[in-house]
Amino acid sequence: EINPNGVQIAEVQKAQQQKIKKIQDLKDKEVAQVRGYIVEMFEPRLYTACPECFHKVQSTEEGTRCEQHGFITSIEVPIINFIIDDGFSL
């Protein structure tokens, strides 16, 4: 569903202008740009997170707690999994 009612996305951090890289050349936790085609997309999932740091939170009898920010009002954060093909083979 595109732009569903009642769903708001927090500010997205933009990557600095980076050279476009091949997927096979990416390193773990590297910020880079890739260009390709989405060939398969899976059902989105949500996790309960802190609105400040976006880390996963724990629900307790007292309320929802973030390890870094204490008791908070949580938000739902989407996780979208997909397969992308950049046209280069391994």
mmCIF file of N, CA, C and O in Angstrom:
data_model
loop_
_atom_site.group_PDB
_atom_site.id
_atom_site.type_symbol
_atom_site.label_atom_id
_atom_site.label_comp_id
_atom_site.label_asym_id
_atom_site.label_seq_id
_atom_site.Cartn_x
_atom_site.Cartn_y
_atom_site.Cartn_z
ATOM 1 N N GLU A 1 0.865 -1.173 0.000
ATOM 2 C CA GLU A 1 0.000 0.000 0.000
ATOM 3 C C GLU A 1 0.907 1.230 0.000
ATOM 4 O O GLU A 1 1.807 1.345 0.825
ATOM 5 N N ILE A 2 0.670 2.138 -0.886
ATOM 6 C CA ILE A 2 1.488 3.342 -1.005
ATOM 7 C C ILE A 2 0.877 4.434 -0.149
ATOM 8 O O ILE A 2 -0.327 4.706 -0.225
ATOM 9 N N ASN A 3 1.702 5.065 0.703
ATOM 10 C CA ASN A 3 1.291 6.159 1.576
ATOM 11 C C ASN A 3 0.008 5.859 2.356
ATOM 12 O O ASN A 3 -0.984 6.567 2.224
ATOM 13 N N PRO A 4 0.010 4.815 3.183
ATOM 14 C CA PRO A 4 -1.205 4.481 3.934
ATOM 15 C C PRO A 4 -1.558 5.580 4.931
ATOM 16 O O PRO A 4 -0.676 6.238 5.491
ATOM 17 N N ASN A 5 -2.857 5.807 5.130
ATOM 18 C CA ASN A 5 -3.322 6.816 6.086
ATOM 19 C C ASN A 5 -2.861 6.472 7.491
ATOM 20 O O ASN A 5 -2.847 5.309 7.881
ATOM 21 N N GLY A 6 -2.456 7.472 8.255
ATOM 22 C CA GLY A 6 -2.082 7.293 9.646
ATOM 23 C C GLY A 6 -0.656 6.812 9.869
ATOM 24 O O GLY A 6 -0.227 6.643 10.999
ATOM 25 N N VAL A 7 0.113 6.575 8.822
ATOM 26 C CA VAL A 7 1.493 6.119 8.972
ATOM 27 C C VAL A 7 2.416 7.283 8.663
ATOM 28 O O VAL A 7 2.336 7.884 7.606
ATOM 29 N N GLN A 8 3.280 7.597 9.633
ATOM 30 C CA GLN A 8 4.237 8.674 9.444
ATOM 31 C C GLN A 8 5.642 8.099 9.553
ATOM 32 O O GLN A 8 5.918 7.269 10.401
ATOM 33 N N ILE A 9 6.518 8.549 8.687
ATOM 34 C CA ILE A 9 7.906 8.100 8.706
ATOM 35 C C ILE A 9 8.752 9.215 9.292
ATOM 36 O O ILE A 9 8.652 10.365 8.863
ATOM 37 N N ALA A 10 9.558 8.867 10.279
ATOM 38 C CA ALA A 10 10.443 9.856 10.899
ATOM 39 C C ALA A 10 11.457 10.331 9.864
ATOM 40 O O ALA A 10 11.618 9.734 8.804
ATOM 41 N N GLU A 11 12.157 11.374 10.197
ATOM 42 C CA GLU A 11 13.164 11.928 9.287
ATOM 43 C C GLU A 11 14.165 10.850 8.874
ATOM 44 O O GLU A 11 14.647 10.084 9.683
ATOM 45 N N VAL A 12 14.445 10.799 7.589
ATOM 46 C CA VAL A 12 15.373 9.821 7.053
ATOM 47 C C VAL A 12 16.727 10.488 6.879
ATOM 48 O O VAL A 12 16.825 11.578 6.334
ATOM 49 N N GLN A 13 17.756 9.841 7.387
ATOM 50 C CA GLN A 13 19.094 10.390 7.229
ATOM 51 C C GLN A 13 19.566 10.110 5.816
ATOM 52 O O GLN A 13 19.499 8.977 5.340
ATOM 53 N N LYS A 14 20.022 11.143 5.145
ATOM 54 C CA LYS A 14 20.513 10.980 3.786
ATOM 55 C C LYS A 14 22.007 10.672 3.825
ATOM 56 O O LYS A 14 22.751 11.254 4.600
ATOM 57 N N ALA A 15 22.412 9.754 2.975
ATOM 58 C CA ALA A 15 23.834 9.434 2.858
ATOM 59 C C ALA A 15 24.533 10.592 2.164
ATOM 60 O O ALA A 15 23.958 11.254 1.308
ATOM 61 N N GLN A 16 25.744 10.839 2.565
ATOM 62 C CA GLN A 16 26.533 11.853 1.872
ATOM 63 C C GLN A 16 26.717 11.403 0.435
ATOM 64 O O GLN A 16 26.624 10.214 0.126
ATOM 65 N N GLN A 17 26.946 12.358 -0.438
ATOM 66 C CA GLN A 17 27.140 12.022 -1.841
ATOM 67 C C GLN A 17 28.286 11.018 -1.949
ATOM 68 O O GLN A 17 29.414 11.317 -1.599
ATOM 69 N N GLN A 18 28.003 9.840 -2.367
ATOM 70 C CA GLN A 18 28.977 8.761 -2.460
ATOM 71 C C GLN A 18 29.067 8.288 -3.904
ATOM 72 O O GLN A 18 28.120 8.399 -4.665
ATOM 73 N N LYS A 19 30.189 7.721 -4.253
ATOM 74 C CA LYS A 19 30.341 7.086 -5.553
ATOM 75 C C LYS A 19 29.446 5.845 -5.579
ATOM 76 O O LYS A 19 29.340 5.132 -4.585
ATOM 77 N N ILE A 20 28.812 5.592 -6.703
ATOM 78 C CA ILE A 20 27.985 4.395 -6.832
ATOM 79 C C ILE A 20 28.901 3.178 -6.878
ATOM 80 O O ILE A 20 29.891 3.155 -7.612
ATOM 81 N N LYS A 21 28.567 2.160 -6.050
ATOM 82 C CA LYS A 21 29.408 0.970 -5.945
ATOM 83 C C LYS A 21 28.625 -0.265 -6.385
ATOM 84 O O LYS A 21 27.402 -0.300 -6.316
ATOM 85 N N LYS A 22 29.353 -1.282 -6.782
ATOM 86 C CA LYS A 22 28.757 -2.577 -7.063
ATOM 87 C C LYS A 22 28.417 -3.227 -5.719
ATOM 88 O O LYS A 22 29.152 -3.074 -4.741
ATOM 89 N N ILE A 23 27.342 -3.976 -5.695
ATOM 90 C CA ILE A 23 26.943 -4.653 -4.462
ATOM 91 C C ILE A 23 28.069 -5.572 -3.980
ATOM 92 O O ILE A 23 28.370 -5.621 -2.787
ATOM 93 N N GLN A 24 28.739 -6.255 -4.881
ATOM 94 C CA GLN A 24 29.807 -7.190 -4.491
ATOM 95 C C GLN A 24 31.004 -6.485 -3.864
ATOM 96 O O GLN A 24 31.802 -7.119 -3.185
ATOM 97 N N ASP A 25 31.129 -5.168 -4.052
ATOM 98 C CA ASP A 25 32.263 -4.420 -3.489
ATOM 99 C C ASP A 25 31.941 -3.745 -2.157
ATOM 100 O O ASP A 25 32.812 -3.099 -1.570
ATOM 101 N N LEU A 26 30.712 -3.895 -1.664
ATOM 102 C CA LEU A 26 30.325 -3.259 -0.400
ATOM 103 C C LEU A 26 31.000 -3.947 0.773
ATOM 104 O O LEU A 26 31.236 -5.150 0.761
ATOM 105 N N LYS A 27 31.299 -3.159 1.803
ATOM 106 C CA LYS A 27 31.877 -3.682 3.041
ATOM 107 C C LYS A 27 30.827 -3.579 4.145
ATOM 108 O O LYS A 27 29.911 -2.766 4.069
ATOM 109 N N ASP A 28 30.971 -4.386 5.176
ATOM 110 C CA ASP A 28 30.034 -4.417 6.295
ATOM 111 C C ASP A 28 29.877 -3.020 6.908
ATOM 112 O O ASP A 28 30.870 -2.343 7.158
ATOM 113 N N LYS A 29 28.650 -2.583 7.108
ATOM 114 C CA LYS A 29 28.274 -1.305 7.737
ATOM 115 C C LYS A 29 28.729 -0.083 6.945
ATOM 116 O O LYS A 29 28.769 1.020 7.460
ATOM 117 N N GLU A 30 29.062 -0.269 5.687
ATOM 118 C CA GLU A 30 29.483 0.843 4.838
ATOM 119 C C GLU A 30 28.270 1.609 4.335
ATOM 120 O O GLU A 30 27.231 1.031 4.030
ATOM 121 N N VAL A 31 28.386 2.932 4.272
ATOM 122 C CA VAL A 31 27.354 3.774 3.676
ATOM 123 C C VAL A 31 27.775 4.030 2.240
ATOM 124 O O VAL A 31 28.857 4.557 1.995
ATOM 125 N N ALA A 32 26.939 3.621 1.299
ATOM 126 C CA ALA A 32 27.279 3.776 -0.113
ATOM 127 C C ALA A 32 26.000 3.841 -0.934
ATOM 128 O O ALA A 32 24.920 3.511 -0.455
ATOM 129 N N GLN A 33 26.144 4.259 -2.169
ATOM 130 C CA GLN A 33 25.025 4.246 -3.100
ATOM 131 C C GLN A 33 25.172 3.038 -4.013
ATOM 132 O O GLN A 33 26.274 2.711 -4.441
ATOM 133 N N VAL A 34 24.039 2.385 -4.275
ATOM 134 C CA VAL A 34 23.998 1.316 -5.259
ATOM 135 C C VAL A 34 22.858 1.633 -6.217
ATOM 136 O O VAL A 34 21.907 2.337 -5.865
ATOM 137 N N ARG A 35 22.986 1.134 -7.426
ATOM 138 C CA ARG A 35 21.935 1.339 -8.413
ATOM 139 C C ARG A 35 21.588 -0.031 -8.971
ATOM 140 O O ARG A 35 22.466 -0.798 -9.338
ATOM 141 N N GLY A 36 20.293 -0.334 -8.999
ATOM 142 C CA GLY A 36 19.874 -1.629 -9.508
ATOM 143 C C GLY A 36 18.369 -1.709 -9.591
ATOM 144 O O GLY A 36 17.662 -0.707 -9.441
ATOM 145 N N TYR A 37 17.887 -2.898 -9.829
ATOM 146 C CA TYR A 37 16.460 -3.163 -9.937
ATOM 147 C C TYR A 37 16.024 -4.023 -8.762
ATOM 148 O O TYR A 37 16.706 -4.995 -8.419
ATOM 149 N N ILE A 38 14.893 -3.675 -8.175
ATOM 150 C CA ILE A 38 14.312 -4.515 -7.135
ATOM 151 C C ILE A 38 13.625 -5.664 -7.853
ATOM 152 O O ILE A 38 12.709 -5.444 -8.639
ATOM 153 N N VAL A 39 14.110 -6.888 -7.608
ATOM 154 C CA VAL A 39 13.561 -8.047 -8.298
ATOM 155 C C VAL A 39 12.576 -8.832 -7.438
ATOM 156 O O VAL A 39 11.780 -9.604 -7.963
ATOM 157 N N GLU A 40 12.622 -8.631 -6.132
ATOM 158 C CA GLU A 40 11.655 -9.275 -5.247
ATOM 159 C C GLU A 40 11.551 -8.453 -3.971
ATOM 160 O O GLU A 40 12.544 -7.971 -3.452
ATOM 161 N N MET A 41 10.325 -8.302 -3.493
ATOM 162 C CA MET A 41 10.090 -7.544 -2.266
ATOM 163 C C MET A 41 9.230 -8.398 -1.339
ATOM 164 O O MET A 41 8.304 -9.073 -1.794
ATOM 165 N N PHE A 42 9.547 -8.377 -0.063
ATOM 166 C CA PHE A 42 8.855 -9.211 0.911
ATOM 167 C C PHE A 42 7.933 -8.365 1.777
ATOM 168 O O PHE A 42 8.077 -7.146 1.856
ATOM 169 N N GLU A 43 7.022 -9.012 2.437
ATOM 170 C CA GLU A 43 6.044 -8.348 3.299
ATOM 171 C C GLU A 43 6.777 -7.535 4.370
ATOM 172 O O GLU A 43 7.632 -8.058 5.070
ATOM 173 N N PRO A 44 6.446 -6.245 4.504
ATOM 174 C CA PRO A 44 7.107 -5.429 5.538
ATOM 175 C C PRO A 44 6.729 -5.918 6.938
ATOM 176 O O PRO A 44 5.648 -6.445 7.155
ATOM 177 N N ARG A 45 7.655 -5.744 7.858
ATOM 178 C CA ARG A 45 7.408 -6.047 9.272
ATOM 179 C C ARG A 45 7.669 -4.785 10.069
ATOM 180 O O ARG A 45 8.346 -3.880 9.607
ATOM 181 N N LEU A 46 7.139 -4.736 11.273
ATOM 182 C CA LEU A 46 7.329 -3.581 12.150
ATOM 183 C C LEU A 46 7.989 -4.036 13.442
ATOM 184 O O LEU A 46 7.798 -5.166 13.885
ATOM 185 N N TYR A 47 8.785 -3.153 14.017
ATOM 186 C CA TYR A 47 9.276 -3.418 15.366
ATOM 187 C C TYR A 47 9.040 -2.179 16.219
ATOM 188 O O TYR A 47 8.961 -1.064 15.715
ATOM 189 N N THR A 48 8.893 -2.389 17.511
ATOM 190 C CA THR A 48 8.623 -1.315 18.449
ATOM 191 C C THR A 48 9.952 -0.677 18.841
ATOM 192 O O THR A 48 10.879 -1.370 19.266
ATOM 193 N N ALA A 49 10.046 0.662 18.673
ATOM 194 C CA ALA A 49 11.324 1.345 18.853
ATOM 195 C C ALA A 49 11.178 2.632 19.644
ATOM 196 O O ALA A 49 10.087 3.176 19.795
ATOM 197 N N CYS A 50 12.314 3.133 20.103
ATOM 198 C CA CYS A 50 12.410 4.425 20.777
ATOM 199 C C CYS A 50 12.364 5.527 19.712
ATOM 200 O O CYS A 50 13.070 5.438 18.705
ATOM 201 N N PRO A 51 11.578 6.584 19.920
ATOM 202 C CA PRO A 51 11.510 7.661 18.933
ATOM 203 C C PRO A 51 12.773 8.519 18.881
ATOM 204 O O PRO A 51 12.974 9.272 17.939
ATOM 205 N N GLU A 52 13.647 8.394 19.874
ATOM 206 C CA GLU A 52 14.881 9.174 19.916
ATOM 207 C C GLU A 52 16.035 8.481 19.180
ATOM 208 O O GLU A 52 16.704 9.076 18.359
ATOM 209 N N CYS A 53 16.268 7.194 19.501
ATOM 210 C CA CYS A 53 17.438 6.495 18.953
ATOM 211 C C CYS A 53 17.074 5.369 17.980
ATOM 212 O O CYS A 53 17.950 4.790 17.366
ATOM 213 N N PHE A 54 15.788 5.051 17.876
ATOM 214 C CA PHE A 54 15.268 4.011 16.981
ATOM 215 C C PHE A 54 15.736 2.603 17.336
ATOM 216 O O PHE A 54 15.616 1.689 16.540
ATOM 217 N N HIS A 55 16.280 2.411 18.538
ATOM 218 C CA HIS A 55 16.634 1.066 18.980
ATOM 219 C C HIS A 55 15.372 0.345 19.452
ATOM 220 O O HIS A 55 14.404 0.971 19.893
ATOM 221 N N LYS A 56 15.416 -0.974 19.369
ATOM 222 C CA LYS A 56 14.304 -1.796 19.818
ATOM 223 C C LYS A 56 14.108 -1.599 21.320
ATOM 224 O O LYS A 56 15.077 -1.449 22.057
ATOM 225 N N VAL A 57 12.854 -1.580 21.773
ATOM 226 C CA VAL A 57 12.554 -1.341 23.182
ATOM 227 C C VAL A 57 11.905 -2.576 23.802
ATOM 228 O O VAL A 57 11.445 -3.466 23.097
ATOM 229 N N GLN A 58 11.879 -2.596 25.125
ATOM 230 C CA GLN A 58 11.282 -3.687 25.874
ATOM 231 C C GLN A 58 9.993 -3.226 26.542
ATOM 232 O O GLN A 58 9.946 -2.142 27.116
ATOM 233 N N SER A 59 8.958 -4.046 26.451
ATOM 234 C CA SER A 59 7.712 -3.750 27.155
ATOM 235 C C SER A 59 7.774 -4.396 28.531
ATOM 236 O O SER A 59 8.121 -5.574 28.653
ATOM 237 N N THR A 60 7.475 -3.615 29.570
ATOM 238 C CA THR A 60 7.463 -4.115 30.935
ATOM 239 C C THR A 60 6.103 -3.800 31.543
ATOM 240 O O THR A 60 5.288 -3.109 30.924
ATOM 241 N N GLU A 61 5.878 -4.260 32.742
ATOM 242 C CA GLU A 61 4.613 -3.955 33.424
ATOM 243 C C GLU A 61 4.485 -2.456 33.687
ATOM 244 O O GLU A 61 3.392 -1.917 33.728
ATOM 245 N N GLU A 62 5.620 -1.772 33.859
ATOM 246 C CA GLU A 62 5.609 -0.332 34.143
ATOM 247 C C GLU A 62 5.440 0.507 32.877
ATOM 248 O O GLU A 62 5.128 1.687 32.942
ATOM 249 N N GLY A 63 5.724 -0.057 31.693
ATOM 250 C CA GLY A 63 5.627 0.681 30.434
ATOM 251 C C GLY A 63 6.695 0.228 29.456
ATOM 252 O O GLY A 63 7.347 -0.787 29.652
ATOM 253 N N THR A 64 6.864 1.013 28.420
ATOM 254 C CA THR A 64 7.852 0.694 27.392
ATOM 255 C C THR A 64 9.160 1.389 27.734
ATOM 256 O O THR A 64 9.188 2.585 27.983
ATOM 257 N N ARG A 65 10.259 0.623 27.724
ATOM 258 C CA ARG A 65 11.540 1.152 28.189
ATOM 259 C C ARG A 65 12.632 0.994 27.146
ATOM 260 O O ARG A 65 12.836 -0.070 26.577
ATOM 261 N N CYS A 66 13.338 2.105 26.910
ATOM 262 C CA CYS A 66 14.529 2.131 26.063
ATOM 263 C C CYS A 66 15.733 2.082 26.998
ATOM 264 O O CYS A 66 15.749 2.790 28.011
ATOM 265 N N GLU A 67 16.728 1.270 26.669
ATOM 266 C CA GLU A 67 17.904 1.177 27.536
ATOM 267 C C GLU A 67 18.623 2.511 27.670
ATOM 268 O O GLU A 67 19.174 2.825 28.707
ATOM 269 N N GLN A 68 18.605 3.321 26.620
ATOM 270 C CA GLN A 68 19.322 4.592 26.636
ATOM 271 C C GLN A 68 18.470 5.742 27.173
ATOM 272 O O GLN A 68 18.980 6.617 27.869
ATOM 273 N N HIS A 69 17.163 5.748 26.873
ATOM 274 C CA HIS A 69 16.325 6.901 27.203
ATOM 275 C C HIS A 69 15.271 6.641 28.280
ATOM 276 O O HIS A 69 14.449 7.507 28.548
ATOM 277 N N GLY A 70 15.285 5.466 28.888
ATOM 278 C CA GLY A 70 14.335 5.169 29.958
ATOM 279 C C GLY A 70 12.942 4.898 29.418
ATOM 280 O O GLY A 70 12.776 4.409 28.306
ATOM 281 N N PHE A 71 11.924 5.243 30.206
ATOM 282 C CA PHE A 71 10.543 4.987 29.802
ATOM 283 C C PHE A 71 10.127 6.009 28.750
ATOM 284 O O PHE A 71 10.332 7.208 28.914
ATOM 285 N N ILE A 72 9.561 5.504 27.660
ATOM 286 C CA ILE A 72 9.235 6.350 26.514
ATOM 287 C C ILE A 72 7.884 5.947 25.931
ATOM 288 O O ILE A 72 7.318 4.919 26.293
ATOM 289 N N THR A 73 7.376 6.780 25.030
ATOM 290 C CA THR A 73 6.224 6.407 24.210
ATOM 291 C C THR A 73 6.805 5.879 22.908
ATOM 292 O O THR A 73 7.437 6.611 22.150
ATOM 293 N N SER A 74 6.624 4.594 22.670
ATOM 294 C CA SER A 74 7.282 3.937 21.545
ATOM 295 C C SER A 74 6.622 4.274 20.210
ATOM 296 O O SER A 74 5.510 4.783 20.156
ATOM 297 N N ILE A 75 7.360 3.972 19.135
ATOM 298 C CA ILE A 75 6.839 4.110 17.776
ATOM 299 C C ILE A 75 7.043 2.781 17.059
ATOM 300 O O ILE A 75 7.830 1.942 17.497
ATOM 301 N N GLU A 76 6.321 2.577 15.974
ATOM 302 C CA GLU A 76 6.484 1.391 15.150
ATOM 303 C C GLU A 76 7.392 1.756 13.977
ATOM 304 O O GLU A 76 7.136 2.721 13.268
ATOM 305 N N VAL A 77 8.460 0.981 13.784
ATOM 306 C CA VAL A 77 9.426 1.242 12.720
ATOM 307 C C VAL A 77 9.352 0.100 11.706
ATOM 308 O O VAL A 77 9.428 -1.067 12.085
ATOM 309 N N PRO A 78 9.194 0.421 10.410
ATOM 310 C CA PRO A 78 9.097 -0.647 9.409
ATOM 311 C C PRO A 78 10.460 -1.214 9.030
ATOM 312 O O PRO A 78 11.464 -0.509 9.016
ATOM 313 N N ILE A 79 10.468 -2.494 8.742
ATOM 314 C CA ILE A 79 11.634 -3.165 8.181
ATOM 315 C C ILE A 79 11.194 -3.688 6.817
ATOM 316 O O ILE A 79 10.223 -4.439 6.722
ATOM 317 N N ILE A 80 11.900 -3.283 5.787
ATOM 318 C CA ILE A 80 11.539 -3.712 4.442
ATOM 319 C C ILE A 80 12.697 -4.526 3.873
ATOM 320 O O ILE A 80 13.820 -4.044 3.776
ATOM 321 N N ASN A 81 12.419 -5.762 3.524
ATOM 322 C CA ASN A 81 13.415 -6.652 2.936
ATOM 323 C C ASN A 81 13.132 -6.806 1.449
ATOM 324 O O ASN A 81 11.982 -6.987 1.047
ATOM 325 N N PHE A 82 14.192 -6.727 0.659
ATOM 326 C CA PHE A 82 14.031 -6.904 -0.779
ATOM 327 C C PHE A 82 15.329 -7.416 -1.380
ATOM 328 O O PHE A 82 16.384 -7.372 -0.759
ATOM 329 N N ILE A 83 15.219 -7.934 -2.584
ATOM 330 C CA ILE A 83 16.386 -8.393 -3.338
ATOM 331 C C ILE A 83 16.604 -7.399 -4.463
ATOM 332 O O ILE A 83 15.673 -7.072 -5.206
ATOM 333 N N ILE A 84 17.838 -6.909 -4.575
ATOM 334 C CA ILE A 84 18.180 -5.939 -5.608
ATOM 335 C C ILE A 84 19.277 -6.534 -6.502
ATOM 336 O O ILE A 84 20.174 -7.210 -6.021
ATOM 337 N N ASP A 85 19.147 -6.303 -7.801
ATOM 338 C CA ASP A 85 20.120 -6.794 -8.778
ATOM 339 C C ASP A 85 20.760 -5.590 -9.445
ATOM 340 O O ASP A 85 20.077 -4.788 -10.074
ATOM 341 N N ASP A 86 22.084 -5.456 -9.296
ATOM 342 C CA ASP A 86 22.777 -4.314 -9.894
ATOM 343 C C ASP A 86 23.346 -4.617 -11.273
ATOM 344 O O ASP A 86 24.026 -3.810 -11.886
ATOM 345 N N GLY A 87 23.071 -5.830 -11.795
ATOM 346 C CA GLY A 87 23.496 -6.184 -13.142
ATOM 347 C C GLY A 87 24.898 -6.771 -13.222
ATOM 348 O O GLY A 87 25.341 -7.139 -14.302
ATOM 349 N N PHE A 88 25.602 -6.869 -12.107
ATOM 350 C CA PHE A 88 26.941 -7.445 -12.092
ATOM 351 C C PHE A 88 26.864 -8.819 -11.439
ATOM 352 O O PHE A 88 26.188 -8.994 -10.450
ATOM 353 N N SER A 89 27.570 -9.773 -11.984
ATOM 354 C CA SER A 89 27.562 -11.096 -11.376
ATOM 355 C C SER A 89 28.843 -11.290 -10.564
ATOM 356 O O SER A 89 29.845 -10.611 -10.801
ATOM 357 N N LEU A 90 28.787 -12.202 -9.632
ATOM 358 C CA LEU A 90 29.955 -12.477 -8.762
ATOM 359 C C LEU A 90 31.022 -13.249 -9.474
ATOM 360 O O LEU A 90 30.911 -14.025 -10.294
#
